Each structure stands twice: as structure tokens, then as C-alpha cells.
Amino acid sequence: MTGSRVVALGHYQPAKVLTNDDLAAMVDTSDEWITSRVGIKTRHVGGPDEPVDELAAHAGAKALAAAGLQPSDIDLVLVATSTAIDRSPSMSARVAARLSMGSPAVMDINVVCSGFTHALAVADHTIRAGAATRALVIGADKMADIADWTDRTTCVLLGDGAGAAVVTADPSAPDTPGGLGIGPVLWGSVPEMGNAVRIEGTPPRFAQEGQSVYRWATTQLPPIARKVCEKAGVAPEDLAAVVLHQANLRIIEPVARKIGAVNAIIARDVVDSGNTSAASIPMALSKLVERGEVASGAPVLLFGFGGNLSYAGQVIRCP
């Protein structure tokens, strides 16, 4: 059975930057209050003329260019998003149209903050099954559209952006411990706690039970993340980088520490980008690669968690 690997990445954020001081002029907050509680300094927000599929298409085009591929080379497009207002056309179909693709299979995946790692697993499984050879996997969310800008506990968290990965079949990527490519996924959820993160109503608005999410993430997720490494045959101390969902610096740092990745670079894009939901992992990884902070072929742990109190993670080899 063939394996698969990530061969290229790309990311995109709207030009407008919203600082903590900007937010302090909108709601009762301050730079000190935000920084001390979530570690965020800035976030990018898109305007009404920048829909989710435009953000996704920009990131996808950059990933394709980095891979040296044409849009027509792609036979599967997966877009992870929870901010697609329209049911049809899907974000993936709109991205395929924007990029003038041929006739790829198109699917949206909504697992909120862990959407990208779920989508990456689906792409890997589809390629391994022989149903696709080259996939474009995108995480894209426009959280500013669903933010309650009067709620200082949630609006300070959110940002907009997109990150993309090109995944290709790779017969040389062995399905063995420590092998190349994309490692086995470990995924699951806590359905009875699903209401802890919500995007509900008309118009939809984001809300969460912050303390419940914090306790769950910092206590329950580290052993699961270690099992992801175990399934991949990679010891945590051998990881070159850890890219967790960029939810909150007060979650990222203790979770990374408890995983035991003592030699790894820890992605902290949340400081500059805020919580971009499904976009956060591919965007943070793309930036690490763009800056040359992770060597090609090095093992990287990707671990998404959040809405539905769902999680999904895998170890990949850096493109």
C-alpha cells in the first residue's frame, strides 16, 4: 500500500491587523489583560469583501506554487472550516473554481479547531486507498464574522486566516514506526462536553466555556498527544517541532511541556494571529517552514483540539 506525504505548504492572512489597543477602544479590556490571560498581541481580520474561500484559495495557490504543481494536477480538495455560511456551493468547490482546477473531488470538513488535522488524515487515508493521488488540504476560517465584538472574553481571541498543504502519494513512505510521510492519526471526541465550544444562532456567534476547555486541554490532551507519537514510532524528545492548535498561549505552553518534547520548537503563532480555528495549525507550520526553523524530513507533531471537544493528531515529516 502506498503512503502519502506533505510536499508543500502555504498560508494567507488579511492585511488588516487588529491590536490589543484597538480592542481596548471597542470593549472593556487592555493590552495587559489580554496578554496575561491568552498571550495574544495582534490578530488579522478580513473585510466584507474577503470571504472564506478567497482566504483559502490564496493559501492553496501558494502551496501549489511551492510544490511546483498546477491546479489541474490536484484530484482532491478538502477544506476544513466552521465559518462557511452557505451550504452550497461548498468552500472546497469555490476554491476549486477560484483556482481553475479540472474536476477534483471536493469536500468540506467541519470539526472546528481540529478540522485541519482531521482533513489531513482523510487525505492520507484516501490516497492510501488509491482514490486520489494529489490532494490540496486547507484550513480556513474567518472568525471575525462570528465574533461577538461586545464580549471581551471571546472577541479578543479570534483572528482570520488560511493555511494549506499539498499531499501526494509516496510509495517510498513506509507505513512503519518512524517512517516518512504522514503518521497514523489518533482522533476522538468528548460528545457530552460538546457545548463547551459553540457557534450557534442567526447570525451565528462564537461562545465557549473557557475554564472547562482550559481544564480539558491541559489535563486530558497531553497523554493523548504522547500516544500520537507512540503510534508514529517517534519519541517526544525526538520531535523537531510541535504545532498545536493555536488557541491560547496558556494552553499551548503547558500542553507542550507535558508532552515531553524537550528538544522541539513550539509554534506560538497565536501571539501574532490569535485563534484562527482550522487555519491555525497549517498556518503556524507554514510560517515555521518559511522561516527555515524546521529541517526538511524532520518529525513534527500536529495536534488539533477544540470544538465538539474533538481532537486529532499525527506526526508528519516536514516538507
mmCIF file of C-alpha atoms in Angstrom:
data_model
loop_
_atom_site.group_PDB
_atom_site.id
_atom_site.type_symbol
_atom_site.label_atom_id
_atom_site.label_comp_id
_atom_site.label_asym_id
_atom_site.label_seq_id
_atom_site.Cartn_x
_atom_site.Cartn_y
_atom_site.Cartn_z
ATOM 1 C CA MET A 1 0.000 0.000 0.000
ATOM 2 C CA THR A 2 1.319 3.421 -0.922
ATOM 3 C CA GLY A 3 1.849 6.063 1.702
ATOM 4 C CA SER A 4 1.457 9.825 1.484
ATOM 5 C CA ARG A 5 3.434 12.884 2.469
ATOM 6 C CA VAL A 6 3.097 16.639 2.755
ATOM 7 C CA VAL A 7 5.241 18.139 -0.003
ATOM 8 C CA ALA A 8 4.488 21.851 0.361
ATOM 9 C CA LEU A 9 2.681 24.432 2.480
ATOM 10 C CA GLY A 10 1.227 27.909 2.099
ATOM 11 C CA HIS A 11 -0.593 30.452 4.233
ATOM 12 C CA TYR A 12 -2.514 33.695 3.879
ATOM 13 C CA GLN A 13 -3.893 36.356 6.223
ATOM 14 C CA PRO A 14 -5.893 39.516 5.530
ATOM 15 C CA ALA A 15 -3.894 42.737 5.559
ATOM 16 C CA LYS A 16 -5.823 44.440 8.361
ATOM 17 C CA VAL A 17 -4.241 43.981 11.789
ATOM 18 C CA LEU A 18 -6.218 44.492 14.995
ATOM 19 C CA THR A 19 -4.049 45.187 18.038
ATOM 20 C CA ASN A 20 -4.954 44.803 21.691
ATOM 21 C CA ASP A 21 -5.046 48.588 21.968
ATOM 22 C CA ASP A 22 -7.542 48.676 19.096
ATOM 23 C CA LEU A 23 -9.738 46.239 21.001
ATOM 24 C CA ALA A 24 -9.414 48.322 24.155
ATOM 25 C CA ALA A 25 -11.143 51.118 22.257
ATOM 26 C CA MET A 26 -14.040 48.771 21.455
ATOM 27 C CA VAL A 27 -14.638 46.822 24.682
ATOM 28 C CA ASP A 28 -13.589 46.990 28.337
ATOM 29 C CA THR A 29 -10.149 45.422 28.052
ATOM 30 C CA SER A 30 -6.464 46.289 27.841
ATOM 31 C CA ASP A 31 -3.242 45.010 26.347
ATOM 32 C CA GLU A 32 -2.135 43.800 29.788
ATOM 33 C CA TRP A 33 -5.424 41.971 30.427
ATOM 34 C CA ILE A 34 -5.324 40.158 27.070
ATOM 35 C CA THR A 35 -1.614 39.343 27.103
ATOM 36 C CA SER A 36 -1.622 37.989 30.638
ATOM 37 C CA ARG A 37 -4.627 35.727 30.035
ATOM 38 C CA VAL A 38 -4.195 34.412 26.480
ATOM 39 C CA GLY A 39 -0.825 35.686 25.230
ATOM 40 C CA ILE A 40 -2.235 37.317 22.092
ATOM 41 C CA LYS A 41 -0.855 40.657 20.885
ATOM 42 C CA THR A 42 -2.395 41.050 17.410
ATOM 43 C CA ARG A 43 -4.778 39.315 15.024
ATOM 44 C CA HIS A 44 -5.657 39.744 11.323
ATOM 45 C CA VAL A 45 -9.273 40.387 10.342
ATOM 46 C CA GLY A 46 -10.814 40.298 6.901
ATOM 47 C CA GLY A 47 -13.299 42.767 5.488
ATOM 48 C CA PRO A 48 -16.721 42.046 3.966
ATOM 49 C CA ASP A 49 -15.098 41.694 0.534
ATOM 50 C CA GLU A 50 -12.779 38.890 1.729
ATOM 51 C CA PRO A 51 -14.850 35.694 2.013
ATOM 52 C CA VAL A 52 -13.514 32.472 3.494
ATOM 53 C CA ASP A 53 -12.986 30.834 0.100
ATOM 54 C CA GLU A 54 -10.804 33.751 -1.015
ATOM 55 C CA LEU A 55 -8.540 33.308 2.013
ATOM 56 C CA ALA A 56 -8.432 29.568 1.340
ATOM 57 C CA ALA A 57 -7.670 29.988 -2.359
ATOM 58 C CA HIS A 58 -4.760 32.350 -1.661
ATOM 59 C CA ALA A 59 -3.210 29.836 0.754
ATOM 60 C CA GLY A 60 -3.872 26.966 -1.655
ATOM 61 C CA ALA A 61 -2.275 28.793 -4.577
ATOM 62 C CA LYS A 62 0.863 29.423 -2.522
ATOM 63 C CA ALA A 63 1.084 25.761 -1.519
ATOM 64 C CA LEU A 64 0.669 24.641 -5.143
ATOM 65 C CA ALA A 65 3.381 27.045 -6.268
ATOM 66 C CA ALA A 66 5.724 25.760 -3.555
ATOM 67 C CA ALA A 67 5.038 22.186 -4.707
ATOM 68 C CA GLY A 68 5.667 23.057 -8.357
ATOM 69 C CA LEU A 69 2.217 21.789 -9.303
ATOM 70 C CA GLN A 70 -0.584 23.153 -11.453
ATOM 71 C CA PRO A 71 -4.164 23.330 -10.128
ATOM 72 C CA SER A 72 -5.146 20.705 -12.697
ATOM 73 C CA ASP A 73 -2.759 18.241 -11.018
ATOM 74 C CA ILE A 74 -4.988 18.065 -7.916
ATOM 75 C CA ASP A 75 -7.697 15.398 -7.756
ATOM 76 C CA LEU A 76 -8.992 16.011 -4.215
ATOM 77 C CA VAL A 77 -9.726 19.302 -2.422
ATOM 78 C CA LEU A 78 -10.564 19.261 1.283
ATOM 79 C CA VAL A 79 -11.367 22.482 3.124
ATOM 80 C CA ALA A 80 -11.671 22.403 6.902
ATOM 81 C CA THR A 81 -13.823 25.299 8.074
ATOM 82 C CA SER A 82 -16.589 26.126 10.529
ATOM 83 C CA THR A 83 -17.329 29.605 9.156
ATOM 84 C CA ALA A 84 -18.917 28.682 5.821
ATOM 85 C CA ILE A 85 -22.312 30.382 5.981
ATOM 86 C CA ASP A 86 -23.642 28.941 2.715
ATOM 87 C CA ARG A 87 -24.347 25.228 2.427
ATOM 88 C CA SER A 88 -23.740 25.123 -1.316
ATOM 89 C CA PRO A 89 -21.509 25.682 -3.192
ATOM 90 C CA SER A 90 -19.122 24.369 -0.581
ATOM 91 C CA MET A 91 -15.886 26.149 0.296
ATOM 92 C CA SER A 92 -13.923 23.382 -1.429
ATOM 93 C CA ALA A 93 -15.951 23.747 -4.630
ATOM 94 C CA ARG A 94 -15.477 27.506 -4.552
ATOM 95 C CA VAL A 95 -11.744 27.131 -4.015
ATOM 96 C CA ALA A 96 -11.551 24.706 -6.955
ATOM 97 C CA ALA A 97 -13.379 27.257 -9.121
ATOM 98 C CA ARG A 98 -11.174 30.144 -7.988
ATOM 99 C CA LEU A 99 -8.049 28.136 -8.814
ATOM 100 C CA SER A 100 -9.449 26.897 -12.157
ATOM 101 C CA MET A 101 -8.971 23.257 -11.275
ATOM 102 C CA GLY A 102 -10.055 20.414 -13.513
ATOM 103 C CA SER A 103 -12.530 18.014 -11.925
ATOM 104 C CA PRO A 104 -11.335 17.238 -8.398
ATOM 105 C CA ALA A 105 -13.440 15.654 -5.705
ATOM 106 C CA VAL A 106 -14.464 18.451 -3.320
ATOM 107 C CA MET A 107 -15.456 18.139 0.338
ATOM 108 C CA ASP A 108 -15.734 20.444 3.326
ATOM 109 C CA ILE A 109 -14.901 19.140 6.802
ATOM 110 C CA ASN A 110 -16.276 20.884 9.872
ATOM 111 C CA VAL A 111 -14.555 19.791 13.055
ATOM 112 C CA VAL A 112 -13.916 23.384 14.115
ATOM 113 C CA CYS A 113 -10.432 23.848 15.622
ATOM 114 C CA SER A 114 -9.230 20.305 14.892
ATOM 115 C CA GLY A 115 -10.583 20.426 11.346
ATOM 116 C CA PHE A 116 -7.233 20.556 9.582
ATOM 117 C CA THR A 117 -5.742 17.502 11.288
ATOM 118 C CA HIS A 118 -8.964 15.599 10.583
ATOM 119 C CA ALA A 119 -8.821 16.682 6.935
ATOM 120 C CA LEU A 120 -5.146 15.734 6.655
ATOM 121 C CA ALA A 121 -5.990 12.252 7.935
ATOM 122 C CA VAL A 122 -8.835 11.932 5.418
ATOM 123 C CA ALA A 123 -6.476 12.943 2.593
ATOM 124 C CA ASP A 124 -3.881 10.414 3.773
ATOM 125 C CA HIS A 125 -6.457 7.634 4.005
ATOM 126 C CA THR A 126 -7.937 8.493 0.590
ATOM 127 C CA ILE A 127 -4.522 8.390 -1.067
ATOM 128 C CA ARG A 128 -3.599 5.149 0.693
ATOM 129 C CA ALA A 129 -6.868 3.634 -0.579
ATOM 130 C CA GLY A 130 -5.980 4.622 -4.144
ATOM 131 C CA ALA A 131 -8.920 7.014 -4.585
ATOM 132 C CA ALA A 132 -6.670 10.078 -5.066
ATOM 133 C CA THR A 133 -3.035 10.824 -5.843
ATOM 134 C CA ARG A 134 -2.648 14.526 -5.069
ATOM 135 C CA ALA A 135 -4.731 16.435 -2.522
ATOM 136 C CA LEU A 136 -4.957 20.070 -1.533
ATOM 137 C CA VAL A 137 -5.862 20.253 2.156
ATOM 138 C CA ILE A 138 -6.806 23.674 3.521
ATOM 139 C CA GLY A 139 -7.801 25.003 6.922
ATOM 140 C CA ALA A 140 -9.563 28.352 6.568
ATOM 141 C CA ASP A 141 -11.713 30.354 8.935
ATOM 142 C CA LYS A 142 -12.987 33.893 9.168
ATOM 143 C CA MET A 143 -13.643 34.099 12.885
ATOM 144 C CA ALA A 144 -14.260 37.854 12.783
ATOM 145 C CA ASP A 145 -17.576 37.126 11.050
ATOM 146 C CA ILE A 146 -18.844 35.103 14.019
ATOM 147 C CA ALA A 147 -17.269 37.099 16.844
ATOM 148 C CA ASP A 148 -19.387 38.866 19.443
ATOM 149 C CA TRP A 149 -17.481 42.153 19.489
ATOM 150 C CA THR A 150 -19.210 43.165 22.725
ATOM 151 C CA ASP A 151 -17.906 40.136 24.670
ATOM 152 C CA ARG A 152 -14.389 40.870 25.908
ATOM 153 C CA THR A 153 -13.814 37.260 26.961
ATOM 154 C CA THR A 154 -14.119 35.889 23.416
ATOM 155 C CA CYS A 155 -13.600 38.665 20.851
ATOM 156 C CA VAL A 156 -10.000 39.168 21.993
ATOM 157 C CA LEU A 157 -9.189 35.587 20.955
ATOM 158 C CA LEU A 158 -10.238 35.481 17.342
ATOM 159 C CA GLY A 159 -8.498 36.091 14.026
ATOM 160 C CA ASP A 160 -8.846 35.231 10.341
ATOM 161 C CA GLY A 161 -6.583 33.276 8.016
ATOM 162 C CA ALA A 162 -5.904 30.160 5.990
ATOM 163 C CA GLY A 163 -3.205 27.530 5.725
ATOM 164 C CA ALA A 164 -2.789 24.856 3.076
ATOM 165 C CA ALA A 165 -0.858 21.653 2.461
ATOM 166 C CA VAL A 166 -0.271 19.687 -0.732
ATOM 167 C CA VAL A 167 -0.361 15.966 -0.004
ATOM 168 C CA THR A 168 0.836 13.447 -2.599
ATOM 169 C CA ALA A 169 1.101 9.695 -2.919
ATOM 170 C CA ASP A 170 4.525 8.413 -1.947
ATOM 171 C CA PRO A 171 5.333 4.724 -2.412
ATOM 172 C CA SER A 172 8.617 5.308 -0.566
ATOM 173 C CA ALA A 173 6.813 6.490 2.587
ATOM 174 C CA PRO A 174 6.698 3.258 4.596
ATOM 175 C CA ASP A 175 3.877 2.539 6.983
ATOM 176 C CA THR A 176 6.359 1.629 9.695
ATOM 177 C CA PRO A 177 7.369 3.203 13.004
ATOM 178 C CA GLY A 178 9.468 6.289 12.412
ATOM 179 C CA GLY A 179 8.793 6.141 8.663
ATOM 180 C CA LEU A 180 8.493 9.060 6.326
ATOM 181 C CA GLY A 181 5.297 10.789 5.296
ATOM 182 C CA ILE A 182 2.166 11.145 7.395
ATOM 183 C CA GLY A 183 1.899 9.004 10.507
ATOM 184 C CA PRO A 184 -1.242 7.282 11.806
ATOM 185 C CA VAL A 185 -3.944 9.582 13.092
ATOM 186 C CA LEU A 186 -5.302 9.391 16.615
ATOM 187 C CA TRP A 187 -8.657 11.109 16.843
ATOM 188 C CA GLY A 188 -11.733 11.231 19.048
ATOM 189 C CA SER A 189 -14.091 13.474 20.981
ATOM 190 C CA VAL A 190 -15.965 14.065 24.228
ATOM 191 C CA PRO A 191 -19.546 14.461 22.921
ATOM 192 C CA GLU A 192 -21.116 15.080 26.326
ATOM 193 C CA MET A 193 -18.963 18.214 26.647
ATOM 194 C CA GLY A 194 -19.566 19.399 23.092
ATOM 195 C CA ASN A 195 -21.430 22.517 24.208
ATOM 196 C CA ALA A 196 -18.259 23.896 25.773
ATOM 197 C CA VAL A 197 -17.462 25.468 22.368
ATOM 198 C CA ARG A 198 -20.359 26.783 20.302
ATOM 199 C CA ILE A 199 -21.030 28.574 17.016
ATOM 200 C CA GLU A 200 -24.781 28.949 17.097
ATOM 201 C CA GLY A 201 -27.665 31.250 16.258
ATOM 202 C CA THR A 202 -28.740 33.509 13.409
ATOM 203 C CA PRO A 203 -26.436 35.208 12.743
ATOM 204 C CA PRO A 204 -24.019 32.636 14.188
ATOM 205 C CA ARG A 205 -21.873 33.725 17.129
ATOM 206 C CA PHE A 206 -18.887 32.112 18.822
ATOM 207 C CA ALA A 207 -19.094 31.317 22.544
ATOM 208 C CA GLN A 208 -17.271 28.970 24.872
ATOM 209 C CA GLU A 209 -16.934 27.777 28.440
ATOM 210 C CA GLY A 210 -13.340 28.902 28.734
ATOM 211 C CA GLN A 211 -12.456 27.273 32.039
ATOM 212 C CA SER A 212 -13.892 23.904 31.001
ATOM 213 C CA VAL A 213 -11.924 23.971 27.759
ATOM 214 C CA TYR A 214 -8.752 25.001 29.588
ATOM 215 C CA ARG A 215 -9.022 22.183 32.150
ATOM 216 C CA TRP A 216 -9.787 19.583 29.484
ATOM 217 C CA ALA A 217 -6.950 20.692 27.221
ATOM 218 C CA THR A 218 -4.258 20.943 29.879
ATOM 219 C CA THR A 219 -5.119 17.738 31.745
ATOM 220 C CA GLN A 220 -6.592 15.289 29.215
ATOM 221 C CA LEU A 221 -4.750 16.095 25.989
ATOM 222 C CA PRO A 222 -1.035 15.624 26.842
ATOM 223 C CA PRO A 223 -1.282 11.813 27.283
ATOM 224 C CA ILE A 224 -3.293 11.586 24.044
ATOM 225 C CA ALA A 225 -0.624 13.586 22.210
ATOM 226 C CA ARG A 226 2.036 11.237 23.567
ATOM 227 C CA LYS A 227 0.043 8.308 22.166
ATOM 228 C CA VAL A 228 0.101 10.033 18.769
ATOM 229 C CA CYS A 229 3.900 9.958 18.942
ATOM 230 C CA GLU A 230 3.834 6.325 20.061
ATOM 231 C CA LYS A 231 1.668 5.339 17.070
ATOM 232 C CA ALA A 232 4.141 7.080 14.766
ATOM 233 C CA GLY A 233 7.123 5.378 16.390
ATOM 234 C CA VAL A 234 8.673 8.716 17.335
ATOM 235 C CA ALA A 235 9.724 9.574 20.900
ATOM 236 C CA PRO A 236 8.548 13.014 22.081
ATOM 237 C CA GLU A 237 12.149 14.063 22.743
ATOM 238 C CA ASP A 238 12.959 13.357 19.066
ATOM 239 C CA LEU A 239 10.334 15.750 17.716
ATOM 240 C CA ALA A 240 11.750 18.738 15.847
ATOM 241 C CA ALA A 241 8.588 20.809 16.271
ATOM 242 C CA VAL A 242 5.214 20.744 17.974
ATOM 243 C CA VAL A 243 2.344 22.559 16.290
ATOM 244 C CA LEU A 244 -0.736 22.560 18.499
ATOM 245 C CA HIS A 245 -3.985 24.323 17.733
ATOM 246 C CA GLN A 246 -3.211 27.971 18.389
ATOM 247 C CA ALA A 247 -5.971 28.542 20.909
ATOM 248 C CA ASN A 248 -4.315 30.303 23.793
ATOM 249 C CA LEU A 249 -0.680 30.576 24.877
ATOM 250 C CA ARG A 250 -1.703 29.488 28.402
ATOM 251 C CA ILE A 251 -2.886 26.191 26.872
ATOM 252 C CA ILE A 252 -0.134 25.709 24.277
ATOM 253 C CA GLU A 253 2.829 26.041 26.642
ATOM 254 C CA PRO A 254 1.736 23.649 29.439
ATOM 255 C CA VAL A 255 0.433 21.052 26.974
ATOM 256 C CA ALA A 256 3.702 21.129 25.005
ATOM 257 C CA ARG A 257 5.680 20.830 28.234
ATOM 258 C CA LYS A 258 3.652 17.840 29.423
ATOM 259 C CA ILE A 259 4.097 16.053 26.092
ATOM 260 C CA GLY A 260 7.827 15.924 26.809
ATOM 261 C CA ALA A 261 9.029 17.417 23.527
ATOM 262 C CA VAL A 262 12.058 18.919 25.237
ATOM 263 C CA ASN A 263 14.053 19.499 22.034
ATOM 264 C CA ALA A 264 11.222 20.740 19.838
ATOM 265 C CA ILE A 265 10.372 24.180 18.543
ATOM 266 C CA ILE A 266 6.928 25.074 19.889
ATOM 267 C CA ALA A 267 4.743 27.024 17.464
ATOM 268 C CA ARG A 268 3.466 30.227 19.066
ATOM 269 C CA ASP A 269 1.783 31.895 16.110
ATOM 270 C CA VAL A 270 -1.204 32.631 18.370
ATOM 271 C CA VAL A 271 0.717 35.659 19.675
ATOM 272 C CA ASP A 272 0.544 37.373 16.283
ATOM 273 C CA SER A 273 -2.513 35.745 14.717
ATOM 274 C CA GLY A 274 -4.945 34.899 17.507
ATOM 275 C CA ASN A 275 -7.171 31.826 17.350
ATOM 276 C CA THR A 276 -7.894 31.142 13.672
ATOM 277 C CA SER A 277 -9.630 27.805 14.322
ATOM 278 C CA ALA A 278 -8.987 25.295 11.495
ATOM 279 C CA ALA A 279 -6.422 27.611 9.898
ATOM 280 C CA SER A 280 -4.169 27.751 12.943
ATOM 281 C CA ILE A 281 -2.108 24.567 12.550
ATOM 282 C CA PRO A 282 -1.298 24.745 8.827
ATOM 283 C CA MET A 283 -0.669 28.483 9.062
ATOM 284 C CA ALA A 284 1.713 28.113 12.016
ATOM 285 C CA LEU A 285 3.546 25.211 10.350
ATOM 286 C CA SER A 286 3.819 27.077 7.044
ATOM 287 C CA LYS A 287 5.434 30.020 8.828
ATOM 288 C CA LEU A 288 7.947 27.776 10.617
ATOM 289 C CA VAL A 289 8.940 26.217 7.294
ATOM 290 C CA GLU A 290 9.060 29.572 5.511
ATOM 291 C CA ARG A 291 11.456 30.884 8.159
ATOM 292 C CA GLY A 292 13.613 27.774 7.871
ATOM 293 C CA GLU A 293 13.134 26.829 11.526
ATOM 294 C CA VAL A 294 12.401 23.135 10.849
ATOM 295 C CA ALA A 295 14.568 20.962 8.617
ATOM 296 C CA SER A 296 13.055 19.056 5.715
ATOM 297 C CA GLY A 297 12.275 15.486 6.769
ATOM 298 C CA ALA A 298 12.247 16.288 10.483
ATOM 299 C CA PRO A 299 9.383 14.837 12.566
ATOM 300 C CA VAL A 300 6.666 17.320 13.529
ATOM 301 C CA LEU A 301 3.694 16.681 15.801
ATOM 302 C CA LEU A 302 0.439 18.254 14.629
ATOM 303 C CA PHE A 303 -2.342 18.176 17.214
ATOM 304 C CA GLY A 304 -5.706 19.885 16.858
ATOM 305 C CA PHE A 305 -8.362 20.202 19.549
ATOM 306 C CA GLY A 306 -11.396 22.328 20.364
ATOM 307 C CA GLY A 307 -14.985 22.467 19.145
ATOM 308 C CA ASN A 308 -17.137 19.383 19.901
ATOM 309 C CA LEU A 309 -14.297 18.803 22.350
ATOM 310 C CA SER A 310 -12.777 16.841 19.488
ATOM 311 C CA TYR A 311 -9.123 16.147 18.828
ATOM 312 C CA ALA A 312 -6.939 14.700 16.079
ATOM 313 C CA GLY A 313 -3.199 14.418 15.735
ATOM 314 C CA GLN A 314 -0.452 12.865 13.655
ATOM 315 C CA VAL A 315 3.312 13.055 13.274
ATOM 316 C CA ILE A 316 4.421 14.159 9.820
ATOM 317 C CA ARG A 317 7.783 14.643 8.172
ATOM 318 C CA CYS A 318 8.395 18.306 7.438
ATOM 319 C CA PRO A 319 8.317 19.100 3.706
#
